[in-house]
Amino acid sequence: AQSVSQHNHHVILSEAASLELGCNYSYGGTVNLFWYVQYPGQHLQLLLKYFSGDPLVKGIKGFEAEFIKSKFSFNLRKPSVQWSDTAEYFCAVMGGVYNNNDMRFGAGTRLTVKP
Amino acid sequence: ETGVTQTPRHLVMGMTNKKSLKCEQHLGHNAMYWYKQSAKKPLELMFVYNFKEQTENNSVPSRFSPECPNSSHLFLHLHTLQPEDSALYLCASSQGGSSSYEQYFGPGTRLTVT
């Protein structure tokens, strides 16, 4: 079955620490990949996306993600987090062998940044 | 502000009530979606409309009934819900209904079924 896995349910960091959130998917074929963020009390917002080209994708607010096809991974990174990055982060995948037009989400990772 | 609005933002209803959730997108998109977001679970896609035609129904119980009168408006009609239906219901839209387009989300309606 096609699925999206986010390994960390809750990550707690201090300000200025580096961040890496894992995302793996089980789709075969060509996929489109997304990271969304949901700040407390706010709507889901797109952080970055990968459709094709350079596997290292830069998004808003200093976030980046790297698509590693051989590992079926699309991990999110930020070199130095800020208190304002406290939020829930969702990885999402579309496409695949079955050309699935559904956007399938991971369960989310809650990030808490301590000031 | 994403250009996708949802009303009401909060709703409490009894199991015998009938209510409707409304979504409106101001982005000129052609596809609209309903998702259910429950605590500690992935977002669950419920319905997809592409050019006003329903293209996806992910085995959603019939107590949830979608309606898409035009490309800008989407409704979710609710009746005889169960307490386990309490969740955040998110509406989204995208330029098209294929995997080539990212989705833009509304703020959600927090539904509590008593």
Short mmCIF file of C-alpha atoms in Angstrom, two decimals:
data_model
loop_
_atom_site.label_atom_id
_atom_site.label_comp_id
_atom_site.label_asym_id
_atom_site.label_seq_id
_atom_site.Cartn_x
_atom_site.Cartn_y
_atom_site.Cartn_z
CA ALA A 1 0.00 0.00 0.00
CA GLN A 2 1.16 3.52 -0.71
CA SER A 3 2.03 5.31 2.49
CA VAL A 4 3.95 8.24 3.92
CA SER A 5 5.91 7.86 7.16
CA GLN A 6 7.19 10.56 9.46
CA HIS A 7 9.39 8.95 12.04
CA ASN A 8 9.37 11.59 14.73
CA HIS A 9 6.10 12.45 16.42
CA HIS A 10 7.48 15.20 18.63
CA VAL A 11 10.83 16.94 18.43
CA ILE A 12 12.04 19.40 21.04
CA LEU A 13 14.98 21.68 20.24
CA SER A 14 16.61 24.75 21.64
CA GLU A 15 16.92 27.88 19.53
CA ALA A 16 19.82 27.81 17.07
CA ALA A 17 19.87 24.01 16.99
CA SER A 18 19.82 22.28 13.63
CA LEU A 19 16.70 20.48 12.51
CA GLU A 20 16.11 17.42 10.39
CA LEU A 21 12.67 15.83 10.11
CA GLY A 22 12.40 12.50 8.37
CA CYS A 23 9.89 11.58 5.68
CA ASN A 24 9.76 8.31 3.77
CA TYR A 25 7.22 7.12 1.25
CA SER A 26 6.43 3.76 -0.25
CA TYR A 27 5.32 4.83 -3.74
CA GLY A 28 7.02 3.50 -6.81
CA GLY A 29 7.39 5.65 -9.89
CA THR A 30 7.56 9.40 -10.25
CA VAL A 31 6.28 11.36 -7.29
CA ASN A 32 5.68 14.96 -6.32
CA LEU A 33 6.68 15.78 -2.76
CA PHE A 34 5.61 18.50 -0.35
CA TRP A 35 6.21 19.79 3.13
CA TYR A 36 3.46 21.73 4.81
CA VAL A 37 3.58 23.57 8.12
CA GLN A 38 0.74 24.31 10.52
CA TYR A 39 1.51 27.00 13.10
CA PRO A 40 -0.61 26.97 16.27
CA GLY A 41 -4.11 28.11 15.44
CA GLN A 42 -3.32 28.67 11.78
CA HIS A 43 -4.02 26.90 8.50
CA LEU A 44 -1.72 24.51 6.68
CA GLN A 45 0.82 26.39 4.58
CA LEU A 46 3.15 25.09 1.90
CA LEU A 47 6.81 25.23 2.96
CA LEU A 48 8.34 23.75 -0.17
CA LYS A 49 7.72 21.27 -2.96
CA TYR A 50 9.64 19.01 -5.30
CA PHE A 51 8.39 18.11 -8.77
CA SER A 52 11.59 17.58 -10.74
CA GLY A 53 15.11 18.93 -11.25
CA ASP A 54 17.56 19.71 -8.44
CA PRO A 55 16.77 17.28 -5.61
CA LEU A 56 17.76 19.89 -3.05
CA VAL A 57 14.77 22.18 -2.72
CA LYS A 58 14.77 25.48 -0.89
CA GLY A 59 11.57 26.77 0.65
CA ILE A 60 10.39 29.66 2.74
CA LYS A 61 11.80 30.70 6.11
CA GLY A 62 15.18 29.05 5.56
CA PHE A 63 13.85 25.51 5.19
CA GLU A 64 15.17 23.06 2.64
CA ALA A 65 14.52 19.44 1.78
CA GLU A 66 16.45 16.83 -0.11
CA PHE A 67 14.84 14.21 -2.33
CA ILE A 68 16.83 10.98 -2.28
CA LYS A 69 15.13 8.68 -4.75
CA SER A 70 17.10 5.58 -3.78
CA LYS A 71 16.01 5.98 -0.17
CA PHE A 72 12.41 7.05 -0.95
CA SER A 73 13.06 9.96 1.37
CA PHE A 74 12.35 13.69 1.45
CA ASN A 75 13.79 14.98 4.72
CA LEU A 76 13.23 18.53 5.86
CA ARG A 77 16.14 20.55 7.25
CA LYS A 78 16.91 23.89 8.75
CA PRO A 79 20.40 24.80 9.99
CA SER A 80 19.28 26.99 12.88
CA VAL A 81 15.74 26.94 14.25
CA GLN A 82 13.94 29.81 15.89
CA TRP A 83 11.23 29.88 18.53
CA SER A 84 8.79 30.94 15.79
CA ASP A 85 9.36 27.61 14.02
CA THR A 86 7.28 25.90 16.70
CA ALA A 87 4.58 24.19 14.67
CA GLU A 88 3.43 20.89 13.22
CA TYR A 89 5.11 19.75 10.03
CA PHE A 90 3.50 17.44 7.48
CA CYS A 91 5.13 15.60 4.62
CA ALA A 92 2.86 14.82 1.64
CA VAL A 93 3.20 12.82 -1.56
CA MET A 94 1.28 12.70 -4.84
CA GLY A 95 1.74 10.67 -7.99
CA GLY A 96 3.49 7.32 -8.10
CA VAL A 97 3.09 4.25 -10.23
CA TYR A 98 -0.69 4.47 -10.10
CA ASN A 99 -0.56 8.20 -10.95
CA ASN A 100 -2.35 8.82 -7.74
CA ASN A 101 -3.82 12.30 -7.72
CA ASP A 102 -4.62 12.06 -4.02
CA MET A 103 -2.32 14.01 -1.75
CA ARG A 104 -1.36 11.53 0.96
CA PHE A 105 -0.02 12.97 4.19
CA GLY A 106 2.20 11.66 6.93
CA ALA A 107 0.97 11.78 10.51
CA GLY A 108 2.92 14.95 11.19
CA THR A 109 5.82 15.92 13.44
CA ARG A 110 5.27 18.43 16.20
CA LEU A 111 8.29 20.69 16.64
CA THR A 112 8.74 22.63 19.87
CA VAL A 113 11.57 25.16 19.95
CA LYS A 114 12.55 26.34 23.40
CA PRO A 115 13.72 29.96 23.64
CA GLU B 1 -4.61 34.54 4.30
CA THR B 2 -4.62 31.70 1.79
CA GLY B 3 -7.61 32.65 -0.28
CA VAL B 4 -9.57 29.68 1.03
CA THR B 5 -12.17 30.50 3.64
CA GLN B 6 -14.27 28.16 5.73
CA THR B 7 -17.36 28.75 7.84
CA PRO B 8 -18.14 28.19 10.56
CA ARG B 9 -14.78 27.97 12.31
CA HIS B 10 -16.27 26.04 15.20
CA LEU B 11 -19.37 23.87 15.33
CA VAL B 12 -20.93 21.84 18.10
CA MET B 13 -23.77 19.57 17.10
CA GLY B 14 -25.79 16.73 18.52
CA MET B 15 -25.98 13.37 16.86
CA THR B 16 -29.47 14.04 15.51
CA ASN B 17 -28.69 17.46 14.05
CA LYS B 18 -28.19 18.42 10.44
CA LYS B 19 -25.59 21.06 9.65
CA SER B 20 -23.44 22.14 6.73
CA LEU B 21 -19.85 23.27 6.40
CA LYS B 22 -19.00 25.82 3.76
CA CYS B 23 -15.79 26.43 1.86
CA GLU B 24 -15.04 29.16 -0.63
CA GLN B 25 -11.88 29.68 -2.64
CA HIS B 26 -10.91 33.00 -4.22
CA LEU B 27 -7.94 31.68 -6.19
CA GLY B 28 -9.57 30.76 -9.48
CA HIS B 29 -8.83 27.08 -8.90
CA ASN B 30 -10.67 24.20 -10.51
CA ALA B 31 -10.31 21.47 -7.91
CA MET B 32 -11.54 21.40 -4.33
CA TYR B 33 -11.09 18.88 -1.53
CA TRP B 34 -12.41 17.92 1.89
CA TYR B 35 -10.04 16.44 4.46
CA LYS B 36 -10.55 15.21 8.01
CA GLN B 37 -7.79 15.94 10.53
CA SER B 38 -7.95 13.93 13.74
CA ALA B 39 -5.44 14.08 16.56
CA LYS B 40 -2.32 11.96 16.02
CA LYS B 41 -3.54 10.66 12.64
CA PRO B 42 -2.59 11.64 9.09
CA LEU B 43 -4.92 13.92 7.22
CA GLU B 44 -7.59 11.79 5.57
CA LEU B 45 -8.81 12.77 2.14
CA MET B 46 -12.61 12.54 2.03
CA PHE B 47 -13.79 13.99 -1.28
CA VAL B 48 -12.32 15.51 -4.42
CA TYR B 49 -14.12 17.70 -6.94
CA ASN B 50 -12.52 18.59 -10.25
CA PHE B 51 -14.41 21.10 -12.40
CA LYS B 52 -17.44 20.56 -10.15
CA GLU B 53 -17.44 16.80 -10.77
CA GLN B 54 -16.78 14.46 -7.88
CA THR B 55 -13.75 12.38 -8.79
CA GLU B 56 -12.95 10.80 -5.47
CA ASN B 57 -14.87 9.46 -2.51
CA ASN B 58 -12.57 7.69 -0.13
CA SER B 59 -15.10 5.31 1.42
CA VAL B 60 -16.64 8.09 3.45
CA PRO B 61 -19.84 7.18 5.36
CA SER B 62 -23.05 8.48 3.82
CA ARG B 63 -23.69 10.70 6.84
CA PHE B 64 -21.22 13.04 5.10
CA SER B 65 -22.61 14.43 1.86
CA PRO B 66 -20.58 16.84 -0.30
CA GLU B 67 -21.93 19.40 -2.72
CA CYS B 68 -20.03 21.49 -5.23
CA PRO B 69 -22.34 23.94 -7.01
CA ASN B 70 -19.46 25.71 -8.80
CA SER B 71 -15.68 25.73 -8.84
CA SER B 72 -15.49 28.30 -6.07
CA HIS B 73 -17.80 26.76 -3.48
CA LEU B 74 -17.82 23.46 -1.68
CA PHE B 75 -20.16 22.25 1.02
CA LEU B 76 -20.13 19.31 3.38
CA HIS B 77 -23.59 18.38 4.63
CA LEU B 78 -23.63 16.55 7.94
CA HIS B 79 -26.42 14.46 9.45
CA THR B 80 -26.71 11.88 12.22
CA LEU B 81 -23.02 12.11 13.02
CA GLN B 82 -21.22 10.05 15.65
CA PRO B 83 -18.89 11.33 18.42
CA GLU B 84 -15.91 9.81 16.57
CA ASP B 85 -16.62 12.25 13.73
CA SER B 86 -15.37 15.06 15.94
CA ALA B 87 -12.32 16.48 14.19
CA LEU B 88 -10.96 19.42 12.24
CA TYR B 89 -12.41 19.46 8.73
CA LEU B 90 -10.18 21.11 6.20
CA CYS B 91 -11.04 22.36 2.77
CA ALA B 92 -8.38 22.79 0.10
CA SER B 93 -8.20 23.86 -3.51
CA SER B 94 -5.72 23.49 -6.33
CA GLN B 95 -5.35 24.79 -9.84
CA GLY B 96 -6.16 21.40 -11.29
CA GLY B 97 -6.98 17.95 -10.05
CA SER B 98 -3.74 16.26 -11.01
CA SER B 99 -0.65 15.55 -8.97
CA SER B 100 1.14 18.48 -10.61
CA TYR B 101 -0.46 21.09 -8.40
CA GLU B 102 -0.01 21.92 -4.76
CA GLN B 103 -3.06 22.42 -2.60
CA TYR B 104 -4.00 25.50 -0.66
CA PHE B 105 -5.80 24.97 2.62
CA GLY B 106 -8.43 26.84 4.54
CA PRO B 107 -8.31 27.32 8.31
CA GLY B 108 -10.69 24.45 8.98
CA THR B 109 -13.89 23.92 10.91
CA ARG B 110 -13.47 22.41 14.36
CA LEU B 111 -16.42 20.04 14.72
CA THR B 112 -17.53 18.57 18.02
CA VAL B 113 -20.29 15.97 18.01
CA THR B 114 -21.98 15.50 21.37
#
